[in-house]
Amino acid sequence: AEETPAAGAAPQVDQSNLPEATAIFASNVTAVGGQDKIDAIKSYYSESTMEIPSQKIEITNKMWWSKGDFYAEAEMPGMGVTKVWKVGEALWSEDPINGLRKLEGKEAEQQLRNNSLVLTAEWQKYFETAKTSARRMIDDKPVVDVVLTTKSGDEVTMSFDEGNGLLVEQSYMQDSPQGKIPMTMRIDAYDDYDGFKGVTKSTIDMTVAVIKSTITKFEPNVKVEKGKIKPVSYTHLRAHETGRNL
């Protein structure tokens, strides 16, 4: 006799003919506008908000990005401004709690790939392998999961709508000075920017809190002010170290 799923159990999803990870990535690149549209974006300026409803907190973010380098600010009321900037291979962070520090190891890797314009278009820059792991349902839509693994063993699972190729969900363990934090980001909305489709709304579940993220401004190919993205100077670093040792 045919077995029926137990009450409350997830429905069985056909796992046959799972597409290769590279084919899924190619479909995603096409879905967001194609490689030409991605390559045409040489710089951008963006503004966004991150709301934590349970704590009644709203963080405002600004990002200046140019050819892979960037400078970002995140301001939290009562806590001050957190800054992150990347120039060449150097990646730095400065925040009211941990001060100025150079990001290295997994934390740096995560920061870099999280600021990739389209991760699937350059996944090999950040990961060693990518393998399709399963097909499942999210909100009654079939999605395919791809597990990407870095050289150090860090894993990211990206879930794509099998119908339109767009990213639906992404999950990973975030490394931070406070330890590892499980993160799951669900994409809520996309918008079109002259043929390039970008994420405008997402929900981030950190287990201890849920964050609602909204892109309020995205301006591609704007002129980034000279000196806005610059490396940490010796003077800046020395001033920080001197102040910290007082």
Coordinates of C-alpha atoms in Angstrom, one line a residue:
A1 CA 0.0 0.0 0.0
E2 CA 1.1 3.5 -0.7
E3 CA 2.4 5.4 2.3
T4 CA 0.9 8.8 3.2
P5 CA 3.0 11.5 4.8
A6 CA 2.4 12.0 8.5
A7 CA 0.3 15.0 9.5
G8 CA 2.5 18.1 9.5
A9 CA 5.3 16.5 7.5
A10 CA 6.8 18.3 4.6
P11 CA 5.6 17.0 1.2
Q12 CA 8.0 14.8 -0.8
V13 CA 9.7 16.7 -3.6
D14 CA 11.1 15.0 -6.7
Q15 CA 14.9 14.9 -6.4
S16 CA 15.5 13.5 -9.9
N17 CA 17.3 15.4 -12.6
L18 CA 18.8 18.0 -10.3
P19 CA 20.5 20.7 -12.5
E20 CA 24.3 21.2 -12.2
A21 CA 25.3 24.1 -10.0
T22 CA 27.0 25.9 -12.9
A23 CA 23.8 25.7 -14.9
I24 CA 21.8 27.2 -12.0
F25 CA 24.3 30.0 -11.7
A26 CA 24.1 30.7 -15.4
S27 CA 20.3 30.9 -15.2
N28 CA 20.6 33.3 -12.3
V29 CA 23.0 35.6 -14.2
T30 CA 20.5 35.7 -17.0
A31 CA 17.6 36.3 -14.6
V32 CA 19.2 39.5 -13.2
G33 CA 19.9 40.9 -16.6
G34 CA 22.8 39.0 -18.1
Q35 CA 26.6 39.3 -17.9
D36 CA 26.7 42.4 -20.1
K37 CA 24.4 44.3 -17.7
I38 CA 26.5 43.2 -14.7
D39 CA 29.8 44.2 -16.4
A40 CA 28.3 47.6 -17.3
I41 CA 28.0 48.6 -13.7
K42 CA 31.4 50.1 -12.8
S43 CA 30.3 51.9 -9.7
Y44 CA 27.2 52.6 -7.6
Y45 CA 25.9 54.4 -4.5
S46 CA 23.2 52.9 -2.4
E47 CA 21.2 53.7 0.7
S48 CA 19.3 51.2 2.8
T49 CA 17.6 50.7 6.1
M50 CA 17.7 47.7 8.4
E51 CA 14.9 47.4 10.9
I52 CA 14.8 45.2 14.0
P53 CA 11.1 45.4 14.9
S54 CA 11.4 43.4 18.2
Q55 CA 13.9 46.0 19.5
K56 CA 12.5 49.0 17.7
I57 CA 15.8 49.7 16.1
E58 CA 16.5 51.1 12.7
I59 CA 20.0 51.1 11.1
T60 CA 20.7 53.4 8.2
N61 CA 23.4 52.3 5.6
K62 CA 25.3 54.0 2.9
M63 CA 27.6 52.3 0.4
W64 CA 30.0 53.7 -2.2
W65 CA 31.3 50.9 -4.5
S66 CA 33.7 51.2 -7.4
K67 CA 35.2 48.3 -9.4
G68 CA 35.1 46.0 -6.4
D69 CA 36.5 48.4 -3.9
F70 CA 34.0 50.0 -1.4
Y71 CA 33.4 52.2 1.6
A72 CA 30.3 51.6 3.8
E73 CA 28.7 53.3 6.8
A74 CA 26.1 51.9 9.1
E75 CA 24.6 54.2 11.7
M76 CA 22.7 52.8 14.7
P77 CA 21.0 55.4 17.0
G78 CA 22.7 55.5 20.4
M79 CA 25.6 53.3 19.2
G80 CA 27.3 55.5 16.6
V81 CA 28.7 54.6 13.1
T82 CA 30.3 51.4 11.9
K83 CA 32.6 51.8 8.9
V84 CA 34.0 49.2 6.5
W85 CA 36.2 49.8 3.6
K86 CA 38.1 47.7 1.1
V87 CA 40.9 48.9 -1.2
G88 CA 42.7 46.3 -3.2
E89 CA 43.4 43.4 -0.9
A90 CA 43.0 45.4 2.3
L91 CA 39.8 45.2 4.3
W92 CA 39.2 47.3 7.5
S93 CA 36.4 47.9 9.9
E94 CA 35.9 50.5 12.6
D95 CA 33.0 50.5 15.1
P96 CA 32.3 51.9 18.5
I97 CA 32.7 48.5 20.3
N98 CA 35.8 46.9 18.6
G99 CA 37.5 50.0 17.3
L100 CA 39.6 50.0 14.2
R101 CA 40.8 46.6 13.0
K102 CA 41.9 44.8 9.9
L103 CA 39.5 42.0 8.9
E104 CA 41.1 38.7 8.2
G105 CA 40.3 35.0 7.8
K106 CA 36.7 33.9 7.5
E107 CA 35.3 37.2 8.7
A108 CA 37.1 39.0 5.8
E109 CA 36.0 36.3 3.3
Q110 CA 32.4 36.7 4.3
Q111 CA 32.5 40.5 4.2
L112 CA 34.0 40.4 0.6
R113 CA 31.5 38.0 -0.8
N114 CA 28.5 39.7 0.9
N115 CA 29.5 42.8 -1.0
S116 CA 29.7 41.1 -4.4
L117 CA 27.4 42.7 -6.9
V118 CA 26.2 39.3 -8.2
L119 CA 27.8 36.4 -6.4
T120 CA 26.9 33.8 -9.0
A121 CA 28.7 35.7 -11.7
E122 CA 32.0 35.4 -9.8
W123 CA 31.5 32.5 -7.4
Q124 CA 34.9 30.9 -8.2
K125 CA 36.6 34.0 -6.8
Y126 CA 35.3 33.1 -3.3
F127 CA 34.6 29.3 -3.3
E128 CA 36.4 26.1 -4.2
T129 CA 33.3 24.0 -5.0
A130 CA 29.6 24.3 -5.7
K131 CA 27.2 21.4 -5.7
T132 CA 23.5 21.1 -6.1
S133 CA 22.2 19.4 -3.0
A134 CA 18.4 19.2 -3.2
R135 CA 15.1 20.4 -4.5
R136 CA 12.5 21.7 -2.0
M137 CA 9.5 23.9 -1.7
I138 CA 9.4 27.5 -0.4
D139 CA 6.1 29.2 -0.4
D140 CA 4.7 26.6 -2.8
K141 CA 7.5 27.2 -5.3
P142 CA 10.1 24.6 -6.2
V143 CA 13.6 25.8 -5.4
V144 CA 17.0 24.2 -5.8
D145 CA 19.7 24.4 -3.2
V146 CA 23.3 24.8 -4.1
V147 CA 26.0 24.4 -1.4
L148 CA 29.2 26.4 -2.0
T149 CA 32.3 25.6 0.0
T150 CA 35.4 27.8 0.5
K151 CA 38.9 26.5 0.7
S152 CA 38.8 26.8 4.5
G153 CA 35.6 24.8 4.7
D154 CA 33.1 27.6 5.1
E155 CA 29.7 26.8 3.6
V156 CA 27.0 28.9 2.0
T157 CA 23.6 27.5 0.8
M158 CA 22.0 29.5 -2.0
S159 CA 18.4 28.6 -3.0
F160 CA 17.1 29.5 -6.4
D161 CA 13.6 29.7 -7.9
E162 CA 13.6 26.9 -10.5
G163 CA 11.1 28.7 -12.6
N164 CA 12.7 32.2 -13.0
G165 CA 16.3 31.6 -11.8
L166 CA 16.2 34.3 -9.2
L167 CA 17.8 33.8 -5.7
V168 CA 15.2 33.1 -3.1
E169 CA 17.2 32.4 0.1
Q170 CA 20.8 32.3 1.3
S171 CA 22.0 30.9 4.6
Y172 CA 25.4 30.6 6.3
M173 CA 27.2 31.0 9.6
Q174 CA 28.5 34.6 10.1
D175 CA 31.8 34.9 11.8
S176 CA 32.1 38.0 14.1
P177 CA 34.1 39.1 17.2
Q178 CA 31.1 37.8 19.2
G179 CA 31.4 34.3 17.6
K180 CA 29.4 32.4 15.0
I181 CA 25.9 33.6 14.2
P182 CA 23.5 31.6 12.0
M183 CA 22.1 33.8 9.2
T184 CA 19.3 33.1 6.8
M185 CA 18.3 35.8 4.3
R186 CA 15.0 35.5 2.4
I187 CA 14.6 37.7 -0.7
D188 CA 11.2 39.6 -0.5
A189 CA 11.4 41.8 -3.6
Y190 CA 13.5 42.8 -6.6
D191 CA 13.5 46.0 -8.7
D192 CA 14.7 46.8 -12.2
Y193 CA 17.5 49.3 -12.8
D194 CA 17.8 49.9 -16.5
G195 CA 17.8 46.1 -17.2
F196 CA 19.6 45.0 -14.1
K197 CA 17.5 43.3 -11.5
G198 CA 18.6 44.0 -7.9
V199 CA 17.4 42.9 -4.5
T200 CA 15.4 45.7 -2.8
K201 CA 13.8 44.0 0.2
S202 CA 14.9 41.0 2.3
T203 CA 14.3 39.5 5.7
I204 CA 17.3 38.3 7.7
D205 CA 16.8 35.7 10.4
M206 CA 19.6 35.7 12.9
T207 CA 17.9 33.4 15.4
V208 CA 18.1 36.0 18.2
A209 CA 16.6 38.7 16.0
V210 CA 14.8 39.3 12.6
I211 CA 16.0 42.1 10.4
K212 CA 13.9 43.8 7.7
S213 CA 16.3 45.2 5.0
T214 CA 15.1 47.7 2.4
I215 CA 17.2 49.4 -0.4
T216 CA 15.9 52.9 -0.6
K217 CA 18.3 54.2 -3.2
F218 CA 20.5 52.5 -5.8
E219 CA 22.3 54.6 -8.3
P220 CA 24.5 52.7 -10.8
N221 CA 27.5 54.2 -12.5
V222 CA 27.6 57.4 -10.4
K223 CA 30.9 59.2 -10.0
V224 CA 32.3 58.2 -6.6
E225 CA 34.0 61.2 -5.0
K226 CA 37.8 61.0 -5.2
G227 CA 39.1 60.0 -1.8
K228 CA 35.8 58.5 -0.6
I229 CA 37.3 55.0 -1.0
K230 CA 40.8 55.1 0.4
P231 CA 43.0 52.8 2.4
V232 CA 43.6 53.2 6.1
S233 CA 46.5 55.7 6.4
Y234 CA 49.4 55.2 8.7
T235 CA 48.3 58.5 10.5
H236 CA 44.7 57.1 11.0
L237 CA 46.0 53.8 12.3
R238 CA 48.6 55.4 14.6
A239 CA 46.0 57.9 16.0
H240 CA 43.7 55.0 16.8
E241 CA 46.4 53.0 18.5
T242 CA 47.6 56.0 20.5
G243 CA 44.1 56.8 21.6
R244 CA 43.4 53.2 22.5
N245 CA 46.6 53.0 24.7
L246 CA 45.7 56.1 26.7

